[in-house]
mmCIF file of C-alpha atoms in Angstrom:
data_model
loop_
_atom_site.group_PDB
_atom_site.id
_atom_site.type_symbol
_atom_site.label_atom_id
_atom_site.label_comp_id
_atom_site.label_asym_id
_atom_site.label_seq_id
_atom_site.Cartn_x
_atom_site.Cartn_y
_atom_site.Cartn_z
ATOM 1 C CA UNK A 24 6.396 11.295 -8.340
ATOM 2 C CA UNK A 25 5.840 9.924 -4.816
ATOM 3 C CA UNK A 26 9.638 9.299 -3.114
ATOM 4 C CA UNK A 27 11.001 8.791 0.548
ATOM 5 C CA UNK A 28 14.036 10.729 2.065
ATOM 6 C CA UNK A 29 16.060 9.203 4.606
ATOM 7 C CA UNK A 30 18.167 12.511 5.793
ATOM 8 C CA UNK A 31 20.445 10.207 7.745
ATOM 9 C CA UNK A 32 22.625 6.896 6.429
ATOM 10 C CA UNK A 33 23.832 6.068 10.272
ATOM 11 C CA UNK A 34 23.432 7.107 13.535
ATOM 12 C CA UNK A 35 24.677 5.980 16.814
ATOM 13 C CA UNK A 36 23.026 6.044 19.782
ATOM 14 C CA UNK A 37 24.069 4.833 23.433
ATOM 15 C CA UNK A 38 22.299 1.620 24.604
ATOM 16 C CA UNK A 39 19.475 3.240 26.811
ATOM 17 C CA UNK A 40 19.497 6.582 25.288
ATOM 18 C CA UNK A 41 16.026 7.786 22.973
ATOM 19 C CA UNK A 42 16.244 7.172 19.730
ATOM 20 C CA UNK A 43 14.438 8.615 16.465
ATOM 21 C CA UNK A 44 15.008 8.156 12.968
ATOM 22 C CA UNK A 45 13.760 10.487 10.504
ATOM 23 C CA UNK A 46 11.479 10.326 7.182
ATOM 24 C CA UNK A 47 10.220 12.693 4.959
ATOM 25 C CA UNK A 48 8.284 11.633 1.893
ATOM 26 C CA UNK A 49 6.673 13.536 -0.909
ATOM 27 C CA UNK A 50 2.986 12.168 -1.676
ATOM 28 C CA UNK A 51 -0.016 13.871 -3.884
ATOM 29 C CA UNK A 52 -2.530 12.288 -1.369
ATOM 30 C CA UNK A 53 -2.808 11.509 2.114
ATOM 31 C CA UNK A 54 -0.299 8.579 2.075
ATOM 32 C CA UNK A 55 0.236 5.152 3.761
ATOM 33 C CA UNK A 56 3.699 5.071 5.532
ATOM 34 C CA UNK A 57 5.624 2.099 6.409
ATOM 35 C CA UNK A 58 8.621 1.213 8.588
ATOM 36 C CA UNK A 59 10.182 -1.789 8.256
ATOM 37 C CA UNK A 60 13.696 -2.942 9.680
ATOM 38 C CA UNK A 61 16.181 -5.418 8.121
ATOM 39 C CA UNK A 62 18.804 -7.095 10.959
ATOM 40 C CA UNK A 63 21.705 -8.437 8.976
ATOM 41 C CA UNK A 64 21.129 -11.701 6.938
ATOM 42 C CA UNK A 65 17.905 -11.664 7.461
ATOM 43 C CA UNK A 66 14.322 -9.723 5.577
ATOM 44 C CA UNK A 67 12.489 -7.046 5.908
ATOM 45 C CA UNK A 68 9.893 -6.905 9.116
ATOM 46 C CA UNK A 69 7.122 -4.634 9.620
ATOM 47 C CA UNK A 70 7.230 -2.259 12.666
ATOM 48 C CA UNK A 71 4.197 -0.115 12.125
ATOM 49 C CA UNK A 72 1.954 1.351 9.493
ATOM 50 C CA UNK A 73 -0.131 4.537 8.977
ATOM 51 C CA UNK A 74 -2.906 4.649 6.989
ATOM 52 C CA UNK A 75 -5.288 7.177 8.687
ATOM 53 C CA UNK A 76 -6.889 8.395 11.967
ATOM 54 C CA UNK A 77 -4.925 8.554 15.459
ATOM 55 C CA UNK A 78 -1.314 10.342 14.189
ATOM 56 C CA UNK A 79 0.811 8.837 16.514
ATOM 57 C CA UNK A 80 1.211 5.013 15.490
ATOM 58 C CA UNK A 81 2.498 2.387 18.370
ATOM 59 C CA UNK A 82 4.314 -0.536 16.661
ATOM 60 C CA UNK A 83 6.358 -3.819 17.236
ATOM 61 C CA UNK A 84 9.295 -3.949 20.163
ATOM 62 C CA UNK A 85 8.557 -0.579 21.789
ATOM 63 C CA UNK A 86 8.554 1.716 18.490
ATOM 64 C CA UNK A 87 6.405 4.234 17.202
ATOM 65 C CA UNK A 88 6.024 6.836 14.815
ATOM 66 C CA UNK A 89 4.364 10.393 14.358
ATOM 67 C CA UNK A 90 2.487 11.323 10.931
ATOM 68 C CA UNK A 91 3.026 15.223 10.640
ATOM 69 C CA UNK A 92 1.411 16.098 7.387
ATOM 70 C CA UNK A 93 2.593 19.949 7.513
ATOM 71 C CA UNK A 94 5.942 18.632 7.742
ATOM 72 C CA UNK A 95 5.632 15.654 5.428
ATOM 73 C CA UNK A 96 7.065 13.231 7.982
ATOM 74 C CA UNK A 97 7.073 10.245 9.527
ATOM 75 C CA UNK A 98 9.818 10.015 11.905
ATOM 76 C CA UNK A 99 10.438 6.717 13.595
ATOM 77 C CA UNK A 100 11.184 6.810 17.868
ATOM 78 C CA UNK A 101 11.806 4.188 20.740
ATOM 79 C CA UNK A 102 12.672 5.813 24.243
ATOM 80 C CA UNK A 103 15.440 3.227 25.166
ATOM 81 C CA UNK A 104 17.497 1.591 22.611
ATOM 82 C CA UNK A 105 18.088 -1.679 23.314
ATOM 83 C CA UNK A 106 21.851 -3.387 21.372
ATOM 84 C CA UNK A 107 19.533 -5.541 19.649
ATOM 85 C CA UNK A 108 17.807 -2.710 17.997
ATOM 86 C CA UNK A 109 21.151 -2.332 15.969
ATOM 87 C CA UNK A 110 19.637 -2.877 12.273
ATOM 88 C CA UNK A 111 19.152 -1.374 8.997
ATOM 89 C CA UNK A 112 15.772 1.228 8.990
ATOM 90 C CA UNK A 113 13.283 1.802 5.997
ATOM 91 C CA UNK A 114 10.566 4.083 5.672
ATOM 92 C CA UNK A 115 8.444 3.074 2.953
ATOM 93 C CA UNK A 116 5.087 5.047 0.942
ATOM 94 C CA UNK A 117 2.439 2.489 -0.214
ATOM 95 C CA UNK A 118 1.263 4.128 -3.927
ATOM 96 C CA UNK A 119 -2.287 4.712 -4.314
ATOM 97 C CA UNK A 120 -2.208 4.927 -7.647
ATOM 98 C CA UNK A 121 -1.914 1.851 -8.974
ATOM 99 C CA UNK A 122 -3.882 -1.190 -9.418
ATOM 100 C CA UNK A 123 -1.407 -2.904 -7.734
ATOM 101 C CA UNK A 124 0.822 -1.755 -5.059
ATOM 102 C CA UNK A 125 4.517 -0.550 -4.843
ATOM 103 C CA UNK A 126 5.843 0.132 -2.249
ATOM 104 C CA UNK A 127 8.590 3.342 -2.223
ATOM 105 C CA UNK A 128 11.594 2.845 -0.220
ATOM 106 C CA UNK A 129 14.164 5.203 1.343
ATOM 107 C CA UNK A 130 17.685 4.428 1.050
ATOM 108 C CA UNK A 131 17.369 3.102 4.655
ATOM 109 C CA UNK A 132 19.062 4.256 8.125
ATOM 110 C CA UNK A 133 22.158 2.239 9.418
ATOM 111 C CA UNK A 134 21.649 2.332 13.422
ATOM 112 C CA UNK A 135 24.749 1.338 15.324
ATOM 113 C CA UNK A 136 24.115 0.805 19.296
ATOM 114 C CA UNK A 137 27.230 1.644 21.899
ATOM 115 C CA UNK A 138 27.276 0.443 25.380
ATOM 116 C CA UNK B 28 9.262 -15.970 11.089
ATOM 117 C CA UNK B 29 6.643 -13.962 8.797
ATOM 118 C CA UNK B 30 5.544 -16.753 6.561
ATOM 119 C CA UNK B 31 6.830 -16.078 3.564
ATOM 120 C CA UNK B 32 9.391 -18.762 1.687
ATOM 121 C CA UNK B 33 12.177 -18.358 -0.748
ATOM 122 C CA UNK B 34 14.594 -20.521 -2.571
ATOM 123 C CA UNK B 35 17.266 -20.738 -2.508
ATOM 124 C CA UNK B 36 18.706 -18.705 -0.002
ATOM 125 C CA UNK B 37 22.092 -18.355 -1.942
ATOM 126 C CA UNK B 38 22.654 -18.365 -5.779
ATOM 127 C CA UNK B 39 25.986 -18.234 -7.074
ATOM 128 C CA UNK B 40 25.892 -17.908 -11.282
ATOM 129 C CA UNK B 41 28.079 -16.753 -14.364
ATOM 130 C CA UNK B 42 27.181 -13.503 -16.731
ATOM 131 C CA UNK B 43 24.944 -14.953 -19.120
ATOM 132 C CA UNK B 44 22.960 -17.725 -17.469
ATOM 133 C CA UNK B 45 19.457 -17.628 -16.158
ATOM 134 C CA UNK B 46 18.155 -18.351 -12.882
ATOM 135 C CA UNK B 47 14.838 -19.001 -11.077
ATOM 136 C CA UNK B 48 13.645 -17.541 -7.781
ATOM 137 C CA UNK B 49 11.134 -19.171 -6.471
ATOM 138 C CA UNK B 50 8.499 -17.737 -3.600
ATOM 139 C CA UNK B 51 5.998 -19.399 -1.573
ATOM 140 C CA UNK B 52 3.528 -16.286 -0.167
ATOM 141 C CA UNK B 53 2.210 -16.617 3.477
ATOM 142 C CA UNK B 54 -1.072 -18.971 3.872
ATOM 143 C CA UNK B 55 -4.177 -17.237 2.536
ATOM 144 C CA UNK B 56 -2.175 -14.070 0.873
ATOM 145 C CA UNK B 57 -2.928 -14.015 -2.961
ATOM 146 C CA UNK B 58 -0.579 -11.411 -3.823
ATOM 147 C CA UNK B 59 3.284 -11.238 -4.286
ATOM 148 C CA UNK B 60 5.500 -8.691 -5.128
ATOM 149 C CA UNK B 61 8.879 -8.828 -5.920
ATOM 150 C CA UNK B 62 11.683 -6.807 -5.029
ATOM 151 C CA UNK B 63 15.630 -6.016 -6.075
ATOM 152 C CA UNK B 64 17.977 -4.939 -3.346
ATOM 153 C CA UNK B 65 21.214 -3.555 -3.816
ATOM 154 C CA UNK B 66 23.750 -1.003 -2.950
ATOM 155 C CA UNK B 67 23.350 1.537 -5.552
ATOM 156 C CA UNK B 68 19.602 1.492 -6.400
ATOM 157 C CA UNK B 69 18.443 0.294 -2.763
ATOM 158 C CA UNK B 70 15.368 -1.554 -2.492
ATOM 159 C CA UNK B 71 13.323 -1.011 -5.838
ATOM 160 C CA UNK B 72 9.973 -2.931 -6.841
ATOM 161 C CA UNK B 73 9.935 -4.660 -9.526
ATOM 162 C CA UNK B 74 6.459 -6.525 -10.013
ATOM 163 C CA UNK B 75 3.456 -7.576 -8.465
ATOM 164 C CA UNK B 76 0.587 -10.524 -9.037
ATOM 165 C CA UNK B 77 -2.630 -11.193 -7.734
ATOM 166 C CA UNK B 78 -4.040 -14.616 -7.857
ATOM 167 C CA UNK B 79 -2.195 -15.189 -11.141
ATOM 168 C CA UNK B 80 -2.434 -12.365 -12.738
ATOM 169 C CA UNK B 81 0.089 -9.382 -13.321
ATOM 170 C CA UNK B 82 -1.515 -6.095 -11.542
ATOM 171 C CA UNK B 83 1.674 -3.796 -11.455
ATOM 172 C CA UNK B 84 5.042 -2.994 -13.323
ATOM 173 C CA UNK B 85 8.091 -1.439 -12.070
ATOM 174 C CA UNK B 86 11.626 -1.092 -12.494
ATOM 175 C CA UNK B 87 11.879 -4.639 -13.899
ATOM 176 C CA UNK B 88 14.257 -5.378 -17.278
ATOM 177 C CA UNK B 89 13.110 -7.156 -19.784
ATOM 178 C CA UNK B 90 15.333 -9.988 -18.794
ATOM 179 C CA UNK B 91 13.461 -10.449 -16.407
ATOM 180 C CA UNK B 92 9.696 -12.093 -15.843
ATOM 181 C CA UNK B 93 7.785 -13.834 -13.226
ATOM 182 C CA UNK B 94 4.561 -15.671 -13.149
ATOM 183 C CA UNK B 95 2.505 -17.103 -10.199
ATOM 184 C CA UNK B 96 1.415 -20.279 -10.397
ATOM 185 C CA UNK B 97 -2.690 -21.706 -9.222
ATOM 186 C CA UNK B 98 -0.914 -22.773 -6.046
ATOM 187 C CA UNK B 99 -0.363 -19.180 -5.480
ATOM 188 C CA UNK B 100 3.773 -19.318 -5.412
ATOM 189 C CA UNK B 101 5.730 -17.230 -7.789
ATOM 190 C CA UNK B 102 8.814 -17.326 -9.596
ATOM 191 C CA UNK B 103 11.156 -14.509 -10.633
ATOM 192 C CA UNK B 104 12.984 -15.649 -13.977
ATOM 193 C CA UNK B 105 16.593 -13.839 -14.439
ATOM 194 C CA UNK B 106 18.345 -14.377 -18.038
ATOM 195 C CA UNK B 107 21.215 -13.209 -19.632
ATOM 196 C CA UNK B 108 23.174 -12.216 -16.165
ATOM 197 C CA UNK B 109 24.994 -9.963 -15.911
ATOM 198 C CA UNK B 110 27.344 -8.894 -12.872
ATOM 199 C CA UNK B 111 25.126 -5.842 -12.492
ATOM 200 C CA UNK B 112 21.994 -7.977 -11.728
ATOM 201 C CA UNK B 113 23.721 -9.574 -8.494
ATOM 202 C CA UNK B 114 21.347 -8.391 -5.578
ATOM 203 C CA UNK B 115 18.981 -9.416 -3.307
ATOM 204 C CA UNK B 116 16.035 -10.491 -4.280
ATOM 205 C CA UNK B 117 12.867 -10.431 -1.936
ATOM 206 C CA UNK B 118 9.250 -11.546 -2.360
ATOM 207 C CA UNK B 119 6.617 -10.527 -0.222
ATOM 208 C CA UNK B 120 2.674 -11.141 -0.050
ATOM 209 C CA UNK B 121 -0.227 -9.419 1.383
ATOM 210 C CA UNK B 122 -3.742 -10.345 1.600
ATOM 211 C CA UNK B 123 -5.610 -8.108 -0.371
ATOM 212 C CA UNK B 124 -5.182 -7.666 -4.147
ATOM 213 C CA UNK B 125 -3.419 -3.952 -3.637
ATOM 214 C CA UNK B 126 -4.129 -0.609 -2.874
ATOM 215 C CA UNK B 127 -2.180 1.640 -0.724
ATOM 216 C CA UNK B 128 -3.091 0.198 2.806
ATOM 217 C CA UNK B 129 -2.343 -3.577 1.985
ATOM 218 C CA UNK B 130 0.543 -4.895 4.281
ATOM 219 C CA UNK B 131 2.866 -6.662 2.759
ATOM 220 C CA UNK B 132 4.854 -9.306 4.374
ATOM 221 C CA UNK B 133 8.465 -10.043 3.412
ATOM 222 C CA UNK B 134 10.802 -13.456 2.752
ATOM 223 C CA UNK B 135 14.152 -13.573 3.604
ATOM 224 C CA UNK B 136 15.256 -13.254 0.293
ATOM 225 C CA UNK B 137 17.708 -14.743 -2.326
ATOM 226 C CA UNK B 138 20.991 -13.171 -2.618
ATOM 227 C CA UNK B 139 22.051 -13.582 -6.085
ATOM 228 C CA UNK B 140 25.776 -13.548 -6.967
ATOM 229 C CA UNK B 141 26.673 -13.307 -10.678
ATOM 230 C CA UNK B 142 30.437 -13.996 -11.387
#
């Protein structure tokens, strides 16, 4: 069954300092990969997608992610955290299976910024 | 602001009662999926349709049902509460009528409080 592991409830990470948030998922096929972060209050927004080609994937507000299909990853990085990147983190696998769509979601990561 | 409506934002209820979520997808999208948020199961999928019609199942009771209407909006039906069901509930739409790569756009959700 296709699943996503977040290794890592909350980090914290000096404002300025590189950031990257990690994602492993377990997929039959070559998978489509999500991340998507949730401020507080508020929904889920899209920050980049993989779905094939070019394995490094540039995203939304300075973000992007690396596809590493020997390690089953898809970690999420930004070289300068900004405070306003504080914010819940999910990595999501789109299902290929299906008719429809569902998307798999980690448990999320919880990323506190310090100044 | 990704397009996608919900109401209401806040839904306070006692065990027993039945609700309606209602969703309004982005302009032009013909699917939405709904979704259940909450601390112990973490974001789970619970159904998607496609220009009216159901296309995929998940973890959805059978308390609950939802239907989307010619005008393309949904509505996620809740009965028989119970305090186990309070969550957040998102819907989110996407273009195409599935498959893996389809990007799906969330609401900000209803957070659902049963007392």
């Amino acid at each position: 069954a296709q699943s996503v592991t977040q290794p890592d409830i909350h980090i914290t990470v000096s404002e300025g300092a590189s950031l990257e948030l990690r994602c492993n998922y377990s997929y039959g096929a070559t998978p489509y990969l999500f991340w998507y972060v949730q401020s507080p209050g508020q929904g889920l927004q899209l920050l980049l997608k993989y779905f094939s080609g070019d394995t490094l994937v540039q995203g939304i507000k300075g973000f992007e992610a690396e596809f590493k299909r020997s390690q089953s990853s898809f970690n999420l990085r930004k070289p300068s955290v900004h405070w306003s990147d504080a914010a819940e983190y999910f990595c999501a696998v789109g299902a290929r299976n299906q008719a429809g769509t569902a998307l798999i979601f980690g448990k999320g990561t919880t990323l506190s910024v310090s100044s | 602001d990704s397009g996608v409506t919900q109401t209401p934002k806040h839904l306070i209820t006692a065990t027993g009662q039945r609700v309606t979520l209602r969703c309004s997808p982005r302009s032009g999208d013909l699917s939405v999926y709904w979704y259940q948020q909450s601390l112990d199961q973490g974001l789970q999928f619970l159904i998607h349709y496609y220009n009216g019609e159901e296309r995929a199942k998940g973890n959805i009771l059978e308390r609950f049902s939802a239907q989307q209407f010619p005008d393309l909006h949904s509505e996620l039906n809740l009965s028989s509460l119970e305090l186990g069901d309070s969550a957040l509930y998102f819907c989110a739409s996407s273009a195409l009528s599935g498959g893996a790569g389809d990007t799906q756009y969330f609401g900000p959700g209803t957070r659902l409080t049963v007392l």
